[in-house]
XYZ file of C-alpha atoms in Angstrom:
414
model
C -0.200 -0.227 0.132
C 1.364 3.505 -0.721
C 1.705 5.541 2.342
C -0.974 8.450 2.241
C 1.779 11.150 2.335
C 3.365 9.916 -1.002
C 0.784 12.021 -2.962
C -1.370 15.275 -2.444
C -4.888 14.185 -3.597
C -5.981 10.566 -4.396
C -8.773 10.300 -6.917
C -9.820 6.381 -8.005
C -8.696 6.341 -12.104
C -7.005 7.819 -14.389
C -6.868 9.377 -17.892
C -3.833 10.835 -18.884
C -3.772 12.940 -21.752
C -1.027 15.488 -23.200
C -1.719 18.818 -21.639
C -1.158 21.522 -24.001
C -3.967 23.000 -26.744
C -2.309 24.363 -30.362
C -2.917 27.942 -30.948
C -3.453 26.903 -34.476
C -5.956 23.628 -36.082
C -6.165 22.145 -39.075
C -9.397 20.384 -38.663
C -12.512 21.147 -37.139
C -12.064 23.071 -34.283
C -13.814 25.214 -31.638
C -13.070 28.190 -29.840
C -12.544 27.675 -26.042
C -11.995 30.990 -25.155
C -12.581 34.253 -26.118
C -9.855 35.517 -24.990
C -9.818 37.787 -22.797
C -7.908 38.389 -19.436
C -10.404 37.350 -16.107
C -8.233 38.069 -12.591
C -8.549 34.764 -10.943
C -6.885 36.268 -7.342
C -5.946 39.078 -6.334
C -2.284 40.130 -8.510
C -3.097 37.087 -10.604
C -4.494 37.652 -13.883
C -5.697 34.893 -16.789
C -3.336 34.888 -20.137
C -5.767 35.455 -22.647
C -6.915 31.918 -24.941
C -7.212 32.336 -28.377
C -6.662 27.895 -28.672
C -8.502 25.374 -30.787
C -9.052 21.831 -30.141
C -9.108 19.566 -33.696
C -11.933 16.396 -32.820
C -10.374 12.937 -31.932
C -7.368 14.145 -30.901
C -6.784 16.609 -28.427
C -9.460 16.896 -25.563
C -9.999 19.835 -22.722
C -11.371 18.343 -20.118
C -12.913 14.788 -20.517
C -16.348 14.653 -18.236
C -15.182 11.308 -16.527
C -11.547 10.449 -17.367
C -12.049 7.418 -14.951
C -14.294 5.894 -17.745
C -12.395 6.127 -20.163
C -9.989 2.594 -20.600
C -10.171 0.040 -22.569
C -12.819 -2.348 -22.117
C -12.172 -6.080 -21.301
C -8.643 -5.514 -19.570
C -7.082 -5.145 -15.773
C -3.908 -3.813 -15.603
C -2.193 -5.429 -12.485
C 1.003 -5.240 -10.020
C 2.308 -6.798 -6.818
C 1.673 -10.448 -7.844
C 0.996 -12.618 -5.485
C 3.572 -15.834 -6.157
C 1.909 -18.112 -8.232
C -0.196 -15.785 -9.606
C 0.096 -16.493 -13.387
C -1.271 -20.021 -12.849
C -4.416 -19.253 -10.492
C -5.555 -16.218 -12.938
C -6.277 -18.848 -15.695
C -8.290 -20.917 -13.289
C -10.847 -17.912 -12.534
C -11.519 -17.192 -16.816
C -8.585 -14.175 -16.994
C -6.424 -14.540 -19.293
C -2.387 -12.710 -19.438
C -2.221 -10.567 -22.300
C 1.457 -9.897 -21.309
C 3.550 -10.281 -18.946
C 6.638 -8.014 -18.327
C 9.336 -7.082 -16.057
C 9.861 -3.681 -15.629
C 13.345 -3.835 -13.651
C 13.569 -0.338 -13.855
C 11.280 0.483 -11.483
C 11.386 -3.060 -9.159
C 7.758 -4.073 -10.890
C 5.958 -6.518 -12.756
C 3.156 -5.964 -14.732
C -0.030 -8.165 -15.857
C -1.664 -6.813 -18.758
C -5.042 -9.226 -18.316
C -8.197 -10.117 -20.908
C -11.575 -10.121 -18.510
C -13.706 -13.102 -18.589
C -17.083 -12.745 -21.035
C -19.716 -10.452 -19.734
C -17.955 -9.152 -17.005
C -17.503 -4.876 -16.752
C -14.289 -3.698 -15.185
C -15.274 -2.909 -12.471
C -16.962 -6.351 -11.792
C -13.031 -7.745 -12.728
C -11.555 -5.051 -10.772
C -13.602 -6.078 -7.982
C -13.669 -9.657 -7.665
C -9.571 -9.343 -7.977
C -8.809 -7.091 -5.427
C -10.832 -9.748 -3.353
C -8.986 -12.646 -4.138
C -5.658 -10.598 -4.357
C -5.365 -8.276 -1.435
C -2.144 -7.446 -1.788
C -2.202 -7.305 -5.788
C -2.443 -3.589 -7.067
C -5.093 -3.552 -10.064
C -7.392 -0.719 -11.841
C -7.692 -0.256 -15.527
C -5.734 -0.262 -18.169
C -6.705 3.517 -18.542
C -6.447 5.128 -22.461
C -4.166 8.299 -22.851
C -5.712 10.765 -25.172
C -3.343 13.427 -26.746
C -4.770 17.185 -25.088
C -3.449 20.217 -26.861
C -4.146 23.755 -26.750
C 5.300 33.512 -31.093
C 9.106 33.184 -30.229
C 11.502 30.331 -30.022
C 11.145 28.038 -25.858
C 14.708 30.751 -25.275
C 13.323 33.873 -25.816
C 9.945 33.234 -24.134
C 12.630 32.784 -21.171
C 13.927 35.876 -21.774
C 17.320 33.236 -22.679
C 20.110 34.882 -25.577
C 20.227 31.283 -28.225
C 22.605 28.954 -26.552
C 25.755 27.856 -27.926
C 25.289 23.683 -30.263
C 27.043 22.472 -27.190
C 25.065 23.639 -24.646
C 23.716 20.631 -22.290
C 26.619 18.125 -23.360
C 26.559 15.517 -21.091
C 22.925 16.234 -19.848
C 20.180 13.157 -20.687
C 16.738 14.308 -20.617
C 13.944 11.392 -20.431
C 10.594 12.798 -22.378
C 7.388 10.373 -22.403
C 5.241 11.769 -25.344
C 3.737 10.994 -28.213
C 5.962 10.567 -31.277
C 8.951 11.718 -32.494
C 9.976 13.572 -36.211
C 13.810 12.718 -35.605
C 14.179 13.714 -39.144
C 12.440 17.770 -38.949
C 15.347 20.053 -39.585
C 14.876 21.365 -35.839
C 15.949 17.815 -35.082
C 17.915 15.901 -37.409
C 21.554 15.361 -36.462
C 20.714 15.620 -32.547
C 21.130 13.190 -29.963
C 18.240 11.800 -29.977
C 17.119 7.987 -29.149
C 13.336 7.535 -29.766
C 11.359 4.800 -28.482
C 7.960 3.566 -29.541
C 6.082 1.803 -26.973
C 2.726 0.815 -28.555
C 1.228 -2.278 -28.516
C 1.669 -5.453 -31.213
C -0.726 -5.024 -33.816
C -1.049 -0.971 -33.804
C 0.989 1.721 -34.921
C 3.349 3.957 -33.890
C 0.772 7.549 -32.817
C 0.853 10.608 -34.351
C 4.397 12.880 -33.943
C 2.572 16.454 -33.489
C 2.853 16.807 -29.866
C 6.037 15.218 -28.974
C 8.014 16.539 -31.864
C 6.992 19.811 -30.727
C 8.449 18.920 -27.040
C 11.498 17.386 -28.221
C 12.493 20.341 -30.176
C 11.949 22.506 -27.438
C 14.462 20.465 -25.152
C 17.208 20.122 -27.722
C 16.117 21.683 -31.094
C 19.077 23.337 -33.117
C 20.274 26.407 -31.115
C 18.293 28.279 -34.198
C 15.275 26.433 -33.248
C 15.602 27.829 -30.297
C 16.328 24.561 -28.272
C 17.129 25.056 -24.671
C 19.745 22.034 -24.255
C 20.849 21.695 -27.960
C 23.896 19.739 -26.954
C 21.934 17.192 -24.456
C 21.109 13.692 -24.956
C 16.783 12.990 -24.977
C 15.757 9.764 -24.875
C 12.226 10.176 -26.023
C 9.689 7.345 -25.580
C 6.183 7.693 -27.024
C 3.197 5.975 -24.736
C 0.810 6.745 -27.916
C -0.499 4.198 -31.191
C -3.015 4.383 -34.005
C -4.570 1.594 -33.477
C -6.540 -1.029 -35.874
C -9.943 1.485 -36.070
C -7.581 4.639 -36.596
C -8.175 5.493 -33.536
C -4.919 7.460 -31.978
C -4.191 6.781 -27.872
C -2.218 5.947 -25.329
C -2.930 3.641 -22.295
C -1.259 2.998 -18.696
C 0.311 -0.001 -19.737
C 2.773 2.050 -22.517
C 3.117 4.252 -19.837
C 4.531 1.900 -17.148
C 6.859 0.575 -20.104
C 8.157 3.965 -20.921
C 8.619 5.048 -17.499
C 11.180 2.279 -16.372
C 13.175 2.604 -19.650
C 13.983 5.991 -18.685
C 14.671 4.676 -15.130
C 17.145 1.639 -16.750
C 19.037 4.699 -18.625
C 19.134 6.267 -15.859
C 18.506 10.108 -17.387
C 19.169 13.522 -15.329
C 15.604 14.491 -15.395
C 12.265 13.354 -17.514
C 9.687 15.880 -18.590
C 6.238 14.642 -18.986
C 3.792 17.089 -20.814
C 0.592 14.245 -19.881
C -1.910 15.054 -17.522
C -4.835 13.181 -15.934
C -6.471 11.901 -12.198
C -4.816 9.819 -10.302
C -4.027 5.717 -11.020
C -3.334 2.926 -8.658
C -0.901 0.947 -10.723
C 1.244 3.792 -11.987
C 0.811 5.836 -8.358
C 2.696 3.075 -7.279
C 5.463 2.986 -10.368
C 6.095 6.632 -9.466
C 6.563 6.538 -6.183
C 9.877 3.349 -7.520
C 11.146 5.682 -9.734
C 11.579 8.651 -6.737
C 12.603 6.388 -4.143
C 15.365 5.241 -7.226
C 16.129 9.074 -7.934
C 14.484 10.082 -10.311
C 13.717 13.642 -11.118
C 10.127 14.081 -12.479
C 8.738 17.132 -13.767
C 5.379 17.190 -15.095
C 2.407 19.775 -16.536
C -0.173 21.133 -14.879
C -3.253 20.067 -16.978
C -5.110 22.423 -19.021
C -8.769 21.910 -17.421
C -8.561 25.398 -15.760
C -10.093 23.488 -12.807
C -9.278 24.130 -8.842
C -11.219 21.187 -7.900
C -9.845 18.223 -9.888
C -5.800 17.992 -9.437
C -3.964 16.726 -12.836
C -1.556 13.482 -12.176
C 1.217 13.145 -12.196
C 1.614 15.695 -11.624
C 0.268 16.747 -8.270
C 1.790 13.916 -6.576
C 3.806 15.236 -3.961
C 7.214 13.978 -5.587
C 6.628 15.206 -9.473
C 7.109 18.594 -9.848
C 4.002 20.429 -11.049
C 4.342 23.573 -13.871
C 2.235 25.651 -15.146
C 1.691 28.525 -17.862
C 2.356 31.621 -18.457
C 2.484 34.542 -20.756
C 4.773 36.673 -21.483
C 3.317 39.727 -19.292
C 3.502 36.335 -16.924
C -0.762 35.919 -16.559
C -1.530 32.649 -15.846
C -2.198 30.558 -19.064
C -6.694 30.605 -19.435
C -6.877 27.077 -19.116
C -4.220 26.254 -16.155
C -5.484 24.043 -13.822
C -4.787 25.185 -10.042
C -4.516 23.720 -6.686
C -1.789 23.469 -3.801
C -0.034 20.986 -6.585
C 1.829 24.127 -8.099
C 5.217 24.635 -8.291
C 6.718 26.570 -10.533
C 5.156 28.970 -13.102
C 6.803 28.896 -16.953
C 6.587 30.221 -20.118
C 3.420 28.293 -21.589
C 1.682 30.616 -23.682
C 2.395 30.767 -27.986
C 5.066 29.249 -27.790
C 6.931 29.439 -31.106
C 8.065 25.662 -31.915
C 8.182 22.520 -34.904
C 5.692 20.460 -35.737
C 5.986 17.391 -38.513
C 6.589 19.223 -42.335
C 6.805 22.968 -40.614
C 6.318 25.186 -37.286
C 3.434 26.444 -35.155
C 2.884 28.504 -32.034
C 1.668 26.179 -29.532
C 0.289 27.030 -26.250
C -0.364 24.921 -22.427
C 1.289 23.551 -19.628
C 2.845 20.826 -21.901
C 4.713 23.816 -23.134
C 5.882 25.089 -19.582
C 7.163 22.220 -17.974
C 10.315 21.309 -20.057
C 11.726 24.795 -19.205
C 12.158 23.215 -15.818
C 12.787 19.845 -16.727
C 16.195 21.200 -18.363
C 16.930 23.371 -15.945
C 16.971 20.441 -13.600
C 18.720 17.944 -15.677
C 21.164 21.006 -16.195
C 21.761 21.366 -12.663
C 22.305 17.654 -11.484
C 24.307 17.022 -14.150
C 26.578 20.088 -14.144
C 25.782 20.951 -10.542
C 26.763 17.441 -8.583
C 23.930 15.319 -6.672
C 20.249 16.267 -6.111
C 16.683 15.178 -5.695
C 13.561 16.525 -6.608
C 13.478 17.761 -2.830
C 16.128 19.816 -2.927
C 16.055 21.183 -6.324
C 12.487 22.226 -5.764
C 14.196 24.167 -2.629
C 16.803 25.826 -4.589
C 14.521 26.483 -8.520
C 11.838 27.757 -5.791
C 14.482 30.456 -3.946
C 15.541 31.834 -7.711
C 11.806 32.171 -8.170
C 9.747 35.629 -8.955
C 6.660 35.773 -6.681
C 3.764 36.009 -8.602
C -0.347 36.111 -7.092
C -0.694 35.941 -3.765
C 2.682 36.752 -1.559
C 4.544 33.184 -1.050
C 3.507 29.457 -2.605
C 0.258 29.680 -4.255
C -2.263 27.585 -6.158
C -2.149 29.763 -9.365
C 1.769 30.244 -9.362
C 2.954 27.969 -6.683
C 5.932 29.440 -5.516
C 6.690 31.501 -9.233
C 7.975 32.405 -11.861
C 11.603 30.222 -12.337
C 13.904 32.982 -13.042
C 17.457 31.369 -13.941
C 19.108 29.971 -16.506
C 21.520 26.390 -17.689
C 24.839 26.243 -16.411
C 26.425 26.302 -20.138
C 23.969 29.778 -20.402
């Protein structure tokens, strides 16, 4: 069982979505906001949000993310000895069994007997195997809501060698490594799509990867760094583009084994018991995890993994340091960084993007740089260090909108 002090607020289940919104969409779109700034706390404003969301690919605030999961499947960890033999006798089948050695976990993906619902199966197996950690195999759908990334932070373009020696990780969608911003850069890409599916879309992952390690003229934050990019998204036979908890677990395990300095997760959703355990294990192994705060514009719905206590949560502000109009708020918010109208790469070209997804890479890059060039560090010490170098915004002290405030430092090589 995971102690309550290891996470802030827990929901029952989770769906995780890429936490950004494209400013320009090519498909059917719906305008989410008039663009008028509104005040959310004394001294804190909201940035204009002229964002548009293409159908199918992008979702802003799922009505009930807990109910978005693979029909007929469960995720299970902490299985008892002999579990594989026992489960077959109950009518379940093992779809996949994986040793997540980097996290010290094992994972089963189970097929549920015909006629049984996912909640019914969870209740049955939780009763029979009380020590196991069981949840649905939740669907992860991409949610996407200028200046170059460095310009938005007030940093000059870096030398091509800036970040050399830094190992960054990211869990996102696919990455177009042939894009001019990334071609020739040190990017190791792996897709963790399921057998029978094709790799997922590349738009969001390409944009985030270009921010992190794009060539200097593209404004990459650490162009000399190595990037290990894991895609947890896939295109299934029916054409649906999504990700699963299974793919997120395997992505996190790969990065744990690679011993990256910091991981950027531009994803947001509700809590999931199996994923929660995996994030606890990752933190215990020294992984520094940075996540987007989420784009639901909600104060009553914390976004995970950002809301876990050992994950650094990053919200987005515009050039005037007003809060992004769709940003979540809550006690879990740690820092603010640019995330409105960020010019970055997408497959086949460029786009101006907005969302908390484009704020978290700044903090991930800074923390990775601090670890690589400043010696040993963990999430707690790095959070304190960045907090001491933040410009307080909104209410005095740490608040629910901006956290400690706008981080006002540069990578060691800048």
